[in-house]
Coordinates of C-alpha atoms in Angstrom, one line a residue:
Chain A
X1 CA -64.9 147.9 210.3
X2 CA -68.5 147.8 208.8
X3 CA -67.6 150.1 205.9
X4 CA -64.8 147.8 205.1
X5 CA -67.2 144.8 205.2
X6 CA -69.4 146.5 202.7
X7 CA -66.4 147.5 200.6
X8 CA -65.3 144.0 200.2
X9 CA -68.7 143.0 198.8
X10 CA -68.5 145.7 196.2
X11 CA -65.1 144.4 195.2
X12 CA -66.7 140.9 194.7
X13 CA -70.2 141.7 193.4
X14 CA -69.9 142.4 189.7
X15 CA -68.1 139.2 189.0
X16 CA -70.3 137.0 191.1
X17 CA -73.4 138.7 189.6
X18 CA -72.4 137.8 186.1
X19 CA -72.1 134.1 187.1
X20 CA -75.4 134.2 189.0
X21 CA -77.2 135.8 186.0
X22 CA -75.7 133.7 183.1
X23 CA -75.1 130.5 184.8
X24 CA -77.0 129.9 188.0
X25 CA -80.3 131.4 187.1
X26 CA -80.4 129.3 183.9
X27 CA -79.7 126.3 185.9
X28 CA -82.9 126.9 188.0
X29 CA -84.7 127.7 184.8
X30 CA -83.7 124.3 183.3
X31 CA -85.0 122.7 186.4
X32 CA -88.2 124.6 186.0
X33 CA -88.6 123.9 182.3
X34 CA -88.3 120.2 182.8
X35 CA -91.8 120.1 184.1
X36 CA -93.1 121.7 181.1
X37 CA -93.8 120.5 177.4
X38 CA -92.3 123.1 175.3
X39 CA -91.8 122.3 171.5
X40 CA -90.3 125.4 170.0
X41 CA -91.0 124.4 166.4
X42 CA -94.7 124.1 167.1
X43 CA -95.6 127.5 168.6
X44 CA -99.4 126.7 168.2
X45 CA -98.9 123.9 171.0
X46 CA -97.5 126.5 173.3
X47 CA -95.9 125.8 176.8
X48 CA -98.0 123.4 178.9
X49 CA -97.2 122.2 182.5
X50 CA -97.0 118.3 182.2
X51 CA -95.6 117.5 185.6
X52 CA -93.4 114.6 185.9
X53 CA -94.2 113.4 182.2
X54 CA -90.7 114.4 180.9
X55 CA -89.2 112.5 183.7
X56 CA -91.1 109.2 183.2
X57 CA -90.1 109.6 179.6
X58 CA -86.5 109.9 180.5
X59 CA -86.5 106.8 182.7
X60 CA -87.8 104.7 179.8
X61 CA -85.6 106.3 177.3
X62 CA -83.1 103.8 176.2
X63 CA -81.1 106.2 174.0
X64 CA -80.4 108.3 177.1
X65 CA -79.0 105.4 179.0
X66 CA -76.8 104.2 176.1
X67 CA -75.4 107.7 175.5
X68 CA -74.7 107.9 179.2
X69 CA -72.8 104.5 179.0
X70 CA -70.8 105.7 176.0
X71 CA -69.9 108.8 177.8
X72 CA -68.6 106.8 180.7
X73 CA -66.8 104.6 178.4
X74 CA -65.2 107.6 176.5
X75 CA -64.2 109.1 179.9
X76 CA -62.6 106.0 181.4
X77 CA -60.7 105.2 178.2
X78 CA -59.5 108.8 177.4
X79 CA -58.6 109.6 181.1
X80 CA -56.8 106.4 181.8
X81 CA -54.6 106.6 178.6
X82 CA -54.0 110.4 179.4
X83 CA -52.8 109.7 182.9
X84 CA -50.5 106.9 181.7
X85 CA -49.1 108.7 178.9
X86 CA -48.8 112.1 180.6
X87 CA -46.8 110.5 183.4
X88 CA -44.4 108.7 180.9
X89 CA -43.8 111.9 179.0
X90 CA -43.4 113.9 182.3
X91 CA -40.9 111.5 183.5
X92 CA -38.9 111.5 180.2
X93 CA -39.0 115.3 180.3
X94 CA -37.8 115.4 183.9
X95 CA -34.7 113.5 183.0
X96 CA -31.9 114.4 180.8
X97 CA -32.7 114.5 177.1
X98 CA -31.8 116.7 174.0
X99 CA -34.0 119.4 172.9
X100 CA -36.0 119.6 176.0
X101 CA -37.6 123.1 175.4
X102 CA -38.5 122.1 171.7
X103 CA -40.3 119.0 173.0
X104 CA -42.2 120.9 175.7
X105 CA -43.5 123.7 173.3
X106 CA -44.4 121.4 170.6
X107 CA -46.3 119.0 173.0
X108 CA -48.2 121.9 174.3
X109 CA -49.6 122.8 170.9
X110 CA -52.5 120.1 170.8
X111 CA -53.9 121.4 174.1
X112 CA -54.1 124.9 172.9
X113 CA -55.7 124.1 169.7
X114 CA -59.2 125.1 169.0
X115 CA -61.3 121.7 169.8
X116 CA -63.0 122.3 166.5
X117 CA -59.9 122.4 164.5
X118 CA -58.6 119.3 166.4
X119 CA -61.9 117.6 165.2
X120 CA -61.3 118.9 161.7
X121 CA -57.6 117.8 161.8
X122 CA -58.4 114.2 162.9
X123 CA -61.2 114.1 160.6
X124 CA -59.1 114.9 157.6
X125 CA -56.5 112.5 158.9
X126 CA -58.8 109.5 159.4
X127 CA -61.2 110.1 156.4
X128 CA -61.9 106.6 155.0
X129 CA -61.4 107.2 151.3
X130 CA -57.9 107.9 152.1
X131 CA -56.1 108.1 155.6
X132 CA -52.3 108.7 155.4
X133 CA -52.1 105.8 158.0
X134 CA -52.7 103.5 155.1
X135 CA -49.3 104.4 153.7
X136 CA -47.7 104.2 157.0
X137 CA -49.2 101.1 158.2
X138 CA -48.4 99.5 154.9
X139 CA -44.8 100.7 155.0
X140 CA -44.5 99.3 158.4
X141 CA -46.3 95.9 157.3
X142 CA -49.1 96.4 160.1
X143 CA -51.9 94.3 158.9
X144 CA -54.7 96.7 159.8
X145 CA -56.9 98.6 157.6
X146 CA -57.2 102.3 159.0
X147 CA -60.1 103.1 156.9
X148 CA -62.3 101.4 159.5
X149 CA -61.6 104.1 162.0
X150 CA -64.3 106.3 161.4
X151 CA -66.8 103.8 159.7
X152 CA -67.2 101.0 162.2
X153 CA -68.7 101.6 165.6
X154 CA -66.2 100.4 167.7
X155 CA -63.3 101.8 165.9
X156 CA -65.1 105.1 165.9
X157 CA -65.2 105.4 169.5
X158 CA -61.5 104.3 169.6
X159 CA -61.0 107.2 167.2
X160 CA -62.8 109.9 169.2
X161 CA -60.9 108.5 172.4
X162 CA -57.7 108.8 170.3
X163 CA -58.3 112.3 169.4
X164 CA -59.1 113.3 173.0
X165 CA -55.9 111.7 174.2
X166 CA -54.1 113.5 171.6
X167 CA -55.4 117.0 172.7
X168 CA -55.2 116.4 176.5
X169 CA -52.2 114.2 177.3
X170 CA -50.0 117.3 177.2
X171 CA -52.1 119.0 179.9
X172 CA -51.7 116.1 182.1
X173 CA -47.9 115.9 181.4
X174 CA -47.6 119.8 182.1
X175 CA -49.3 119.4 185.6
X176 CA -47.2 116.2 186.5
X177 CA -44.0 117.8 185.4
X178 CA -44.5 120.8 187.5
X179 CA -45.3 118.4 190.4
X180 CA -42.1 116.3 189.6
X181 CA -39.8 119.2 189.6
X182 CA -41.0 120.2 193.0
X183 CA -39.7 117.0 194.5
X184 CA -36.6 117.6 196.3
X185 CA -33.5 115.8 194.8
X186 CA -32.3 114.7 198.2
X187 CA -34.9 112.2 198.5
X188 CA -33.5 110.3 195.5
X189 CA -30.0 111.0 196.5
X190 CA -30.8 109.2 199.8
X191 CA -32.6 106.3 197.9
X192 CA -29.4 105.9 195.7
X193 CA -27.3 105.8 198.8
X194 CA -29.4 102.8 200.0
X195 CA -28.9 101.3 196.6
X196 CA -32.5 101.3 195.4
X197 CA -33.2 100.6 191.7
X198 CA -34.7 103.0 189.4
X199 CA -37.9 100.9 189.3
X200 CA -38.1 100.7 193.2
X201 CA -37.4 104.6 193.1
X202 CA -40.5 105.0 190.9
X203 CA -42.9 102.9 192.9
X204 CA -41.6 103.8 196.4
X205 CA -40.9 107.6 195.9
X206 CA -42.2 109.2 192.6
X207 CA -45.6 107.5 192.5
X208 CA -46.6 108.1 196.0
X209 CA -45.4 111.6 195.8
X210 CA -47.2 112.7 192.6
X211 CA -50.3 110.6 193.4
X212 CA -52.4 113.6 194.7
X213 CA -51.7 115.6 191.9
X214 CA -52.3 112.6 189.5
X215 CA -55.6 112.1 191.2
X216 CA -56.7 115.8 190.9
X217 CA -55.7 115.9 187.4
X218 CA -57.6 112.7 186.7
X219 CA -60.8 114.2 188.4
X220 CA -60.4 117.4 186.2
X221 CA -60.0 115.6 183.1
X222 CA -62.9 113.2 184.0
X223 CA -65.2 116.0 184.5
X224 CA -64.1 117.6 181.2
X225 CA -64.3 114.4 179.3
X226 CA -67.8 113.8 180.7
X227 CA -68.9 117.1 179.0
X228 CA -67.0 116.8 175.8
X229 CA -68.9 118.2 173.0
X230 CA -67.3 120.2 170.1
X231 CA -64.3 117.8 169.4
X232 CA -66.5 114.7 169.0
X233 CA -69.4 116.7 167.3
X234 CA -67.0 117.8 164.5
X235 CA -65.0 114.6 164.3
X236 CA -68.0 112.2 163.9
X237 CA -71.1 114.3 164.7
X238 CA -72.2 111.1 167.0
X239 CA -71.8 108.8 164.1
X240 CA -71.4 106.3 162.4
X241 CA -75.1 105.7 163.4
X242 CA -75.1 106.9 167.0
X243 CA -71.9 105.1 167.8
X244 CA -70.0 108.0 169.3
X245 CA -73.3 109.9 170.4
X246 CA -72.1 111.1 173.8
X247 CA -74.5 112.4 176.5
X248 CA -73.8 116.1 175.6
X249 CA -74.4 115.5 172.0
X250 CA -77.6 113.6 172.8
X251 CA -78.7 116.5 174.9
X252 CA -77.9 118.8 172.2
X253 CA -79.6 116.9 169.5
X254 CA -82.9 116.9 171.3
X255 CA -82.7 120.7 172.1
X256 CA -81.5 122.0 168.8
X257 CA -82.3 119.2 166.4
X258 CA -85.9 118.4 167.5
X259 CA -86.4 121.7 169.4
X260 CA -88.1 119.7 172.3
X261 CA -87.1 122.3 174.8
X262 CA -88.9 120.8 177.9
X263 CA -87.6 117.1 177.4
X264 CA -84.2 118.6 176.5
X265 CA -84.3 120.3 180.0
X266 CA -85.3 117.1 181.5
X267 CA -82.2 115.4 179.9
X268 CA -80.2 118.3 181.4
X269 CA -81.5 117.6 184.8
X270 CA -80.6 114.0 184.4
X271 CA -77.2 114.9 183.3
X272 CA -76.6 117.0 186.3
X273 CA -77.9 114.3 188.6
X274 CA -75.6 111.8 187.2
X275 CA -72.6 114.2 187.2
X276 CA -73.3 115.4 190.7
X277 CA -73.5 111.9 192.2
X278 CA -70.1 111.1 190.4
X279 CA -68.5 114.5 191.6
X280 CA -69.6 114.1 195.2
X281 CA -68.7 110.4 195.1
X282 CA -65.2 111.2 193.9
X283 CA -64.7 114.1 196.4
X284 CA -66.0 112.0 199.2
X285 CA -63.5 109.5 198.2
X286 CA -60.6 111.9 197.9
X287 CA -61.5 113.6 201.3
X288 CA -61.7 110.2 203.1
X289 CA -58.1 109.6 201.9
X290 CA -57.1 112.8 203.8
X291 CA -54.3 115.0 202.5
X292 CA -56.1 117.4 200.4
X293 CA -55.1 121.0 200.2
Chain B
X1 CA -15.4 106.4 183.9
X2 CA -15.8 106.8 180.3
X3 CA -17.7 103.5 180.0
X4 CA -20.3 105.1 182.5
X5 CA -20.5 108.2 180.2
X6 CA -21.2 106.4 177.2
X7 CA -23.9 104.4 179.1
X8 CA -25.3 107.8 180.3
X9 CA -25.4 109.1 176.7
X10 CA -26.9 106.2 175.2
X11 CA -29.7 106.2 177.9
X12 CA -30.2 110.0 177.1
X13 CA -30.4 109.2 173.3
X14 CA -33.0 106.5 174.0
X15 CA -35.2 108.7 176.0
X16 CA -34.9 111.4 173.3
X17 CA -35.8 108.8 170.7
X18 CA -39.0 108.0 172.6
X19 CA -39.9 111.6 172.8
X20 CA -39.4 111.8 169.1
X21 CA -42.0 109.1 168.5
X22 CA -44.3 111.1 170.6
X23 CA -43.4 114.2 168.5
X24 CA -44.4 112.4 165.4
X25 CA -47.8 111.3 167.0
X26 CA -48.4 115.0 168.2
X27 CA -47.3 116.6 165.0
X28 CA -48.7 114.2 162.2
X29 CA -52.4 115.3 162.3
X30 CA -51.3 119.0 162.2
X31 CA -48.8 118.3 159.5
X32 CA -51.4 116.6 157.4
X33 CA -53.8 119.6 157.7
X34 CA -50.9 121.9 156.8
X35 CA -50.2 119.8 153.7
X36 CA -53.8 119.5 152.8
X37 CA -54.4 123.2 152.9
X38 CA -51.6 123.8 150.1
X39 CA -52.6 121.0 147.8
X40 CA -54.8 121.5 144.8
X41 CA -58.0 119.2 144.8
X42 CA -56.3 116.7 142.4
X43 CA -53.5 116.1 144.8
X44 CA -56.0 116.0 147.9
X45 CA -57.6 112.8 146.7
X46 CA -54.7 111.2 144.7
X47 CA -53.9 107.5 145.1
X48 CA -51.1 106.7 145.8
X49 CA -51.1 109.8 148.2
X50 CA -49.3 113.0 147.4
X51 CA -47.5 113.9 150.8
X52 CA -45.6 117.0 149.7
X53 CA -47.3 118.6 146.6
X54 CA -45.0 119.4 143.8
X55 CA -46.6 122.8 143.3
X56 CA -47.8 124.0 146.5
X57 CA -50.9 126.0 145.9
X58 CA -52.2 128.9 148.1
X59 CA -55.5 129.0 146.2
X60 CA -57.3 127.5 149.3
X61 CA -56.2 130.5 151.4
X62 CA -57.0 133.0 148.7
X63 CA -60.5 131.3 148.4
X64 CA -60.8 131.5 152.4
X65 CA -59.9 135.2 152.5
X66 CA -62.3 135.9 149.7
X67 CA -65.0 133.9 151.4
X68 CA -67.8 136.6 152.4
X69 CA -67.9 135.4 156.0
X70 CA -64.1 135.3 156.6
X71 CA -63.4 138.8 157.7
X72 CA -66.6 139.2 159.9
X73 CA -65.7 136.0 161.5
X74 CA -62.2 137.0 162.3
X75 CA -63.2 140.2 163.6
X76 CA -66.0 138.9 165.6
X77 CA -63.7 136.4 167.2
X78 CA -61.2 138.9 168.1
X79 CA -63.9 141.3 169.3
X80 CA -65.8 138.8 171.4
X81 CA -62.7 137.0 172.9
X82 CA -61.1 140.3 173.5
X83 CA -64.1 142.0 175.3
X84 CA -64.9 138.9 177.2
X85 CA -61.3 138.7 178.4
X86 CA -61.2 142.3 179.5
X87 CA -64.5 142.1 181.4
X88 CA -63.6 138.7 183.0
X89 CA -60.0 139.8 184.2
X90 CA -61.0 143.2 185.4
X91 CA -64.0 141.9 187.5
X92 CA -62.4 138.6 188.2
X93 CA -59.3 140.5 189.7
X94 CA -61.4 142.5 192.0
X95 CA -63.5 139.5 193.2
X96 CA -60.4 137.3 193.6
X97 CA -58.8 140.1 195.7
X98 CA -61.9 140.5 197.8
X99 CA -62.2 136.7 198.5
X100 CA -58.5 136.1 199.1
X101 CA -57.9 139.2 201.3
X102 CA -61.2 139.3 203.3
X103 CA -62.4 135.7 202.6
X104 CA -65.6 137.2 201.4
X105 CA -68.3 134.8 201.4
X106 CA -66.4 132.4 203.6
X107 CA -65.5 129.0 202.2
X108 CA -68.9 128.9 200.6
X109 CA -68.5 131.5 197.8
X110 CA -65.3 130.1 196.2
X111 CA -66.6 126.5 196.3
X112 CA -70.0 127.6 194.6
X113 CA -67.8 129.5 192.0
X114 CA -65.8 126.2 191.3
X115 CA -69.1 124.2 191.1
X116 CA -70.0 126.5 188.2
X117 CA -67.0 125.2 186.2
X118 CA -68.4 121.7 186.6
X119 CA -71.7 122.3 185.2
X120 CA -72.0 120.9 181.6
X121 CA -72.5 123.7 179.1
X122 CA -75.3 121.8 177.3
X123 CA -77.3 122.3 180.5
X124 CA -77.0 126.1 180.6
X125 CA -77.4 126.6 176.8
X126 CA -81.1 125.7 176.7
X127 CA -82.5 128.3 179.1
X128 CA -80.0 131.0 177.8
X129 CA -80.8 130.4 174.2
X130 CA -84.7 130.6 175.1
X131 CA -84.1 133.8 177.1
X132 CA -82.1 135.4 174.2
X133 CA -84.7 134.1 171.7
X134 CA -87.5 135.9 173.7
X135 CA -85.8 139.1 174.3
X136 CA -84.2 139.2 170.8
X137 CA -80.7 139.0 171.7
X138 CA -79.7 136.2 169.5
X139 CA -77.0 137.1 166.9
X140 CA -75.8 139.8 169.2
X141 CA -72.2 140.4 170.2
X142 CA -73.1 141.3 173.7
X143 CA -74.8 138.1 174.4
X144 CA -71.7 136.0 173.7
X145 CA -69.5 138.5 175.4
X146 CA -71.5 138.1 178.6
X147 CA -71.8 134.2 178.4
X148 CA -68.1 133.9 177.9
X149 CA -67.4 136.1 180.8
X150 CA -69.4 134.1 183.0
X151 CA -68.2 130.9 181.6
X152 CA -64.5 131.8 182.5
X153 CA -65.1 133.9 185.7
X154 CA -64.7 131.3 188.1
X155 CA -61.4 130.0 186.5
X156 CA -60.1 133.5 186.6
X157 CA -61.1 134.2 190.1
X158 CA -59.3 130.8 191.1
X159 CA -56.3 131.5 189.2
X160 CA -55.8 135.0 190.4
X161 CA -56.5 133.9 194.1
X162 CA -53.3 131.9 193.9
X163 CA -51.4 135.0 192.9
X164 CA -52.9 137.4 195.6
X165 CA -52.2 134.6 198.1
X166 CA -48.4 135.0 197.7
X167 CA -48.6 138.7 198.4
X168 CA -47.7 140.4 201.6
X169 CA -50.3 142.6 203.3
X170 CA -47.9 145.1 204.7
X171 CA -47.6 147.5 201.6
X172 CA -51.3 147.9 201.3
X173 CA -51.8 148.6 204.9
X174 CA -49.1 151.2 204.9
X175 CA -50.9 152.8 201.8
X176 CA -54.3 152.6 203.7
X177 CA -52.7 154.4 206.7
X178 CA -51.3 157.1 204.4
X179 CA -54.9 157.7 203.4
X180 CA -55.5 155.8 200.3
X181 CA -58.8 154.2 199.7
X182 CA -59.1 150.3 199.2
X183 CA -59.6 150.8 195.5
X184 CA -56.8 153.2 195.2
X185 CA -54.5 150.9 197.2
X186 CA -55.6 148.0 195.0
X187 CA -54.7 149.8 191.8
X188 CA -51.7 151.6 192.9
X189 CA -50.0 149.0 195.1
X190 CA -51.4 145.5 194.5
X191 CA -52.0 145.7 190.6
X192 CA -48.3 146.4 189.6
X193 CA -47.0 143.6 191.6
X194 CA -49.5 141.2 190.4
X195 CA -49.2 142.1 186.7
X196 CA -47.6 139.0 185.5
X197 CA -50.2 136.7 187.0
X198 CA -52.8 138.8 185.6
X199 CA -51.3 138.7 182.2
X200 CA -51.1 134.9 182.2
X201 CA -54.6 134.7 183.5
X202 CA -56.0 137.0 180.6
X203 CA -54.0 135.0 178.0
X204 CA -55.6 131.7 179.3
X205 CA -59.0 133.3 179.4
X206 CA -58.4 134.7 175.8
X207 CA -57.6 131.2 174.5
X208 CA -60.7 129.7 176.1
X209 CA -62.9 132.3 174.6
X210 CA -61.3 132.1 171.2
X211 CA -61.7 128.3 171.2
X212 CA -65.3 128.1 172.4
X213 CA -67.7 126.5 170.0
X214 CA -70.9 125.2 171.5
X215 CA -72.4 128.6 172.7
X216 CA -71.0 130.2 169.6
X217 CA -72.7 128.0 167.1
X218 CA -76.0 128.2 169.1
X219 CA -76.2 131.7 169.8
X220 CA -74.8 133.5 166.8
X221 CA -76.1 134.1 163.3
X222 CA -74.9 135.6 160.2
X223 CA -73.6 138.7 161.9
X224 CA -71.9 137.3 164.8
X225 CA -70.3 133.9 163.5
X226 CA -66.8 133.3 165.2
X227 CA -63.9 131.5 163.5
X228 CA -64.6 128.0 165.1
X229 CA -68.1 128.3 163.7
X230 CA -67.1 129.3 160.1
X231 CA -64.4 126.5 160.3
X232 CA -67.3 124.0 161.2
X233 CA -69.6 125.1 158.3
X234 CA -66.9 123.8 155.9
X235 CA -67.2 120.4 157.7
X236 CA -71.0 120.1 157.3
X237 CA -71.2 121.1 153.8
X238 CA -72.3 118.5 151.4
X239 CA -69.4 118.7 149.1
X240 CA -66.5 118.4 151.6
X241 CA -63.9 121.0 150.5
X242 CA -60.7 119.6 152.2
X243 CA -58.6 122.5 151.1
X244 CA -60.8 125.2 152.5
X245 CA -61.6 123.3 155.6
X246 CA -57.9 122.9 156.3
X247 CA -57.0 126.3 155.4
X248 CA -59.7 127.6 157.7
X249 CA -58.4 125.4 160.5
X250 CA -55.1 126.6 160.2
X251 CA -56.0 130.3 160.2
X252 CA -58.3 129.8 163.1
X253 CA -55.8 128.1 165.3
X254 CA -52.7 130.3 164.3
X255 CA -53.3 133.1 166.8
X256 CA -53.5 130.6 169.7
X257 CA -50.5 128.6 168.7
X258 CA -48.4 131.6 168.3
X259 CA -49.5 132.8 171.7
X260 CA -48.6 129.4 173.1
X261 CA -45.2 129.4 171.6
X262 CA -44.3 133.0 172.6
X263 CA -45.9 132.9 176.2
X264 CA -45.2 129.4 177.0
X265 CA -43.5 130.1 180.4
X266 CA -46.5 132.3 181.5
X267 CA -49.1 129.9 180.2
X268 CA -47.4 126.9 182.1
X269 CA -47.2 128.7 185.2
X270 CA -50.8 130.0 185.2
X271 CA -52.3 126.7 184.1
X272 CA -50.4 124.6 186.8
X273 CA -51.2 127.2 189.4
X274 CA -54.9 127.1 188.8
X275 CA -55.3 123.5 188.3
X276 CA -53.3 121.8 191.1
X277 CA -54.3 124.1 194.0

C-alpha cells in the first residue's frame, strides 16, 4: 500500500511541479517585491527595501481606482450581454431551424480566433476615417455616426465591450446549449399536457434548469473579463486617453512602460486582493445557494 | 392539419432569420478583414468605400511572406505551441489520472490547481520577467514553452479528470493482477480508451498556446517572436499598413479556424466537459 502511495505522487509530481515553479513561486515573489523599490531602467538606484511605501502610494493612486472601476464596468457590461445573447442563441439552436450545423460551426469561429486578431479585426472595422458601418447605417437610415466608436471615451468603452461580446457569446451559447440538450423532453411534454404556454415553459422549466450552468458560465466569464488584456490592448491600447485602460493594462503599463517593478508588484497585489475578495464572495454566494457539484 | 404545418414552418423560418442576423454580426468583422487583405492601398481608403475590389490583389500576402520575421514567427509559434502542448498533455494526463484514481492531495490539490487558473497573468509576468532577465532566459524558446505548460496545466488536468472519471477500474486491476506495473497498466490499458479525450484536450491546449499574447510579447525578442506578436507589430507601426495587418491576422488565425471547423465535435465536448463540471 505504501509503495502505491508513493507511486501516485510520482504520477502527479511533474505536472504539479511546473505549476509551482512557474506560477506559485512568482506570486510569492510578487508579494515580496511589493515591499521594494525596484526601478529597472535606473540600475544605479538598485533594489531598496521601502516597507509599505508602495502600498500607501497605491491607496492614494487615483488611476488605480479608476482603472479598477473601468474593469468592473467592462466585466458587468460584457458578461450581462454575453449571458443574454448566449441564452437566446442556445434556445434558437435547440429548436427546429434550417442549417443548424452551419450556424453552430460559424458561431464558434470568433471564440477560437486569436484575441490579438480579434483586436485587429475590430480595429480595422471601426477605424474612424472609414468604418463600413457608415455605409450600413446610412443605408438603413440610422442617424448615428459610427466614426465616434473609437474616438469618444464612452463609445470606446462600448466598442471594447462589443468586441468581447462578439468573441465570447459563442462560448456561453455552447455551454448553455449542452445543458439544454440534456433536459429530458418528458418534462416539456408534461407541461404541454397541462397547457402551459411557451413563455411560461421558459420561465418555469427552462430557466430554473439551466440556472446553475448560467451561473457558472457567468462566473467563468467574469473572471476572464476582469483579466482581459490582449483584445483591448490591440483594439484601443487603453485609449482614447485612458478611457479603456483596464486594470490589467494599467498594471502592464507600470511594469513594462515605466519599468517600475516594485510598484507594479504592489498593483498586482492590489489586483489579487480585489479579485480574491470577488471570487470568494461569489463562491460563498453560490455555495449558500446549495446545489453545486 | 396543413395550417398547423404552415405555421410551424413559418416559425422555423423566423428563427432561422434571427440566426442569420447573428451570423452577419459574427461574420462581418472577419469578412472585412478578408476583404481588406486583398485590396490595394488605393481601395483600402477609398470613399465611397470599395467593398469587393475589382482586381483582388494578393500583394499583401506576398509582402507578408517576404517579411523577414514571417517564417521565423510561424515556425516559432508551431514549435512553442506544439512543445508546450506535448509537455502539458503528457504530464497533465499522469497528474489527472493520479488525482482522479487515488484522490492524490485530497480535495486541496485540485482546488489549488484551479486557483492558478484564476490568477491574472499580469501578476505572474513581472517576477517571471525579472527572473528570466537575471538568468538570461529572455528570448529563448524554452522559457515560453515552460510558461505555457504551466498556464494550461490546471485546465488540462481538470479536463482529463472528467474523462478518467467515466472509466471503470476493473480492467486496470485485472492488468495489475497479471503483473503489470501501474505505469504499464496506465499506458497499455487506460490510455487507448481515453485517447479521444486526450486528443480533444491537446487540441484545446494547442489553441490556447497558439493564441497567447501577453507572455509572448513580454518574454520574446527577435528570435522567438510568435505570430500574434508579429501581427501586433503591424498595429503599432506609425504608418498603419492595413493590408499587411489584415493579411497577417488572417494567416495567424487560419490554423486555429481550420482546426475548429474540422474538429468541432471534439472541441465542443472537451470545452463543455471542462467548464461546466
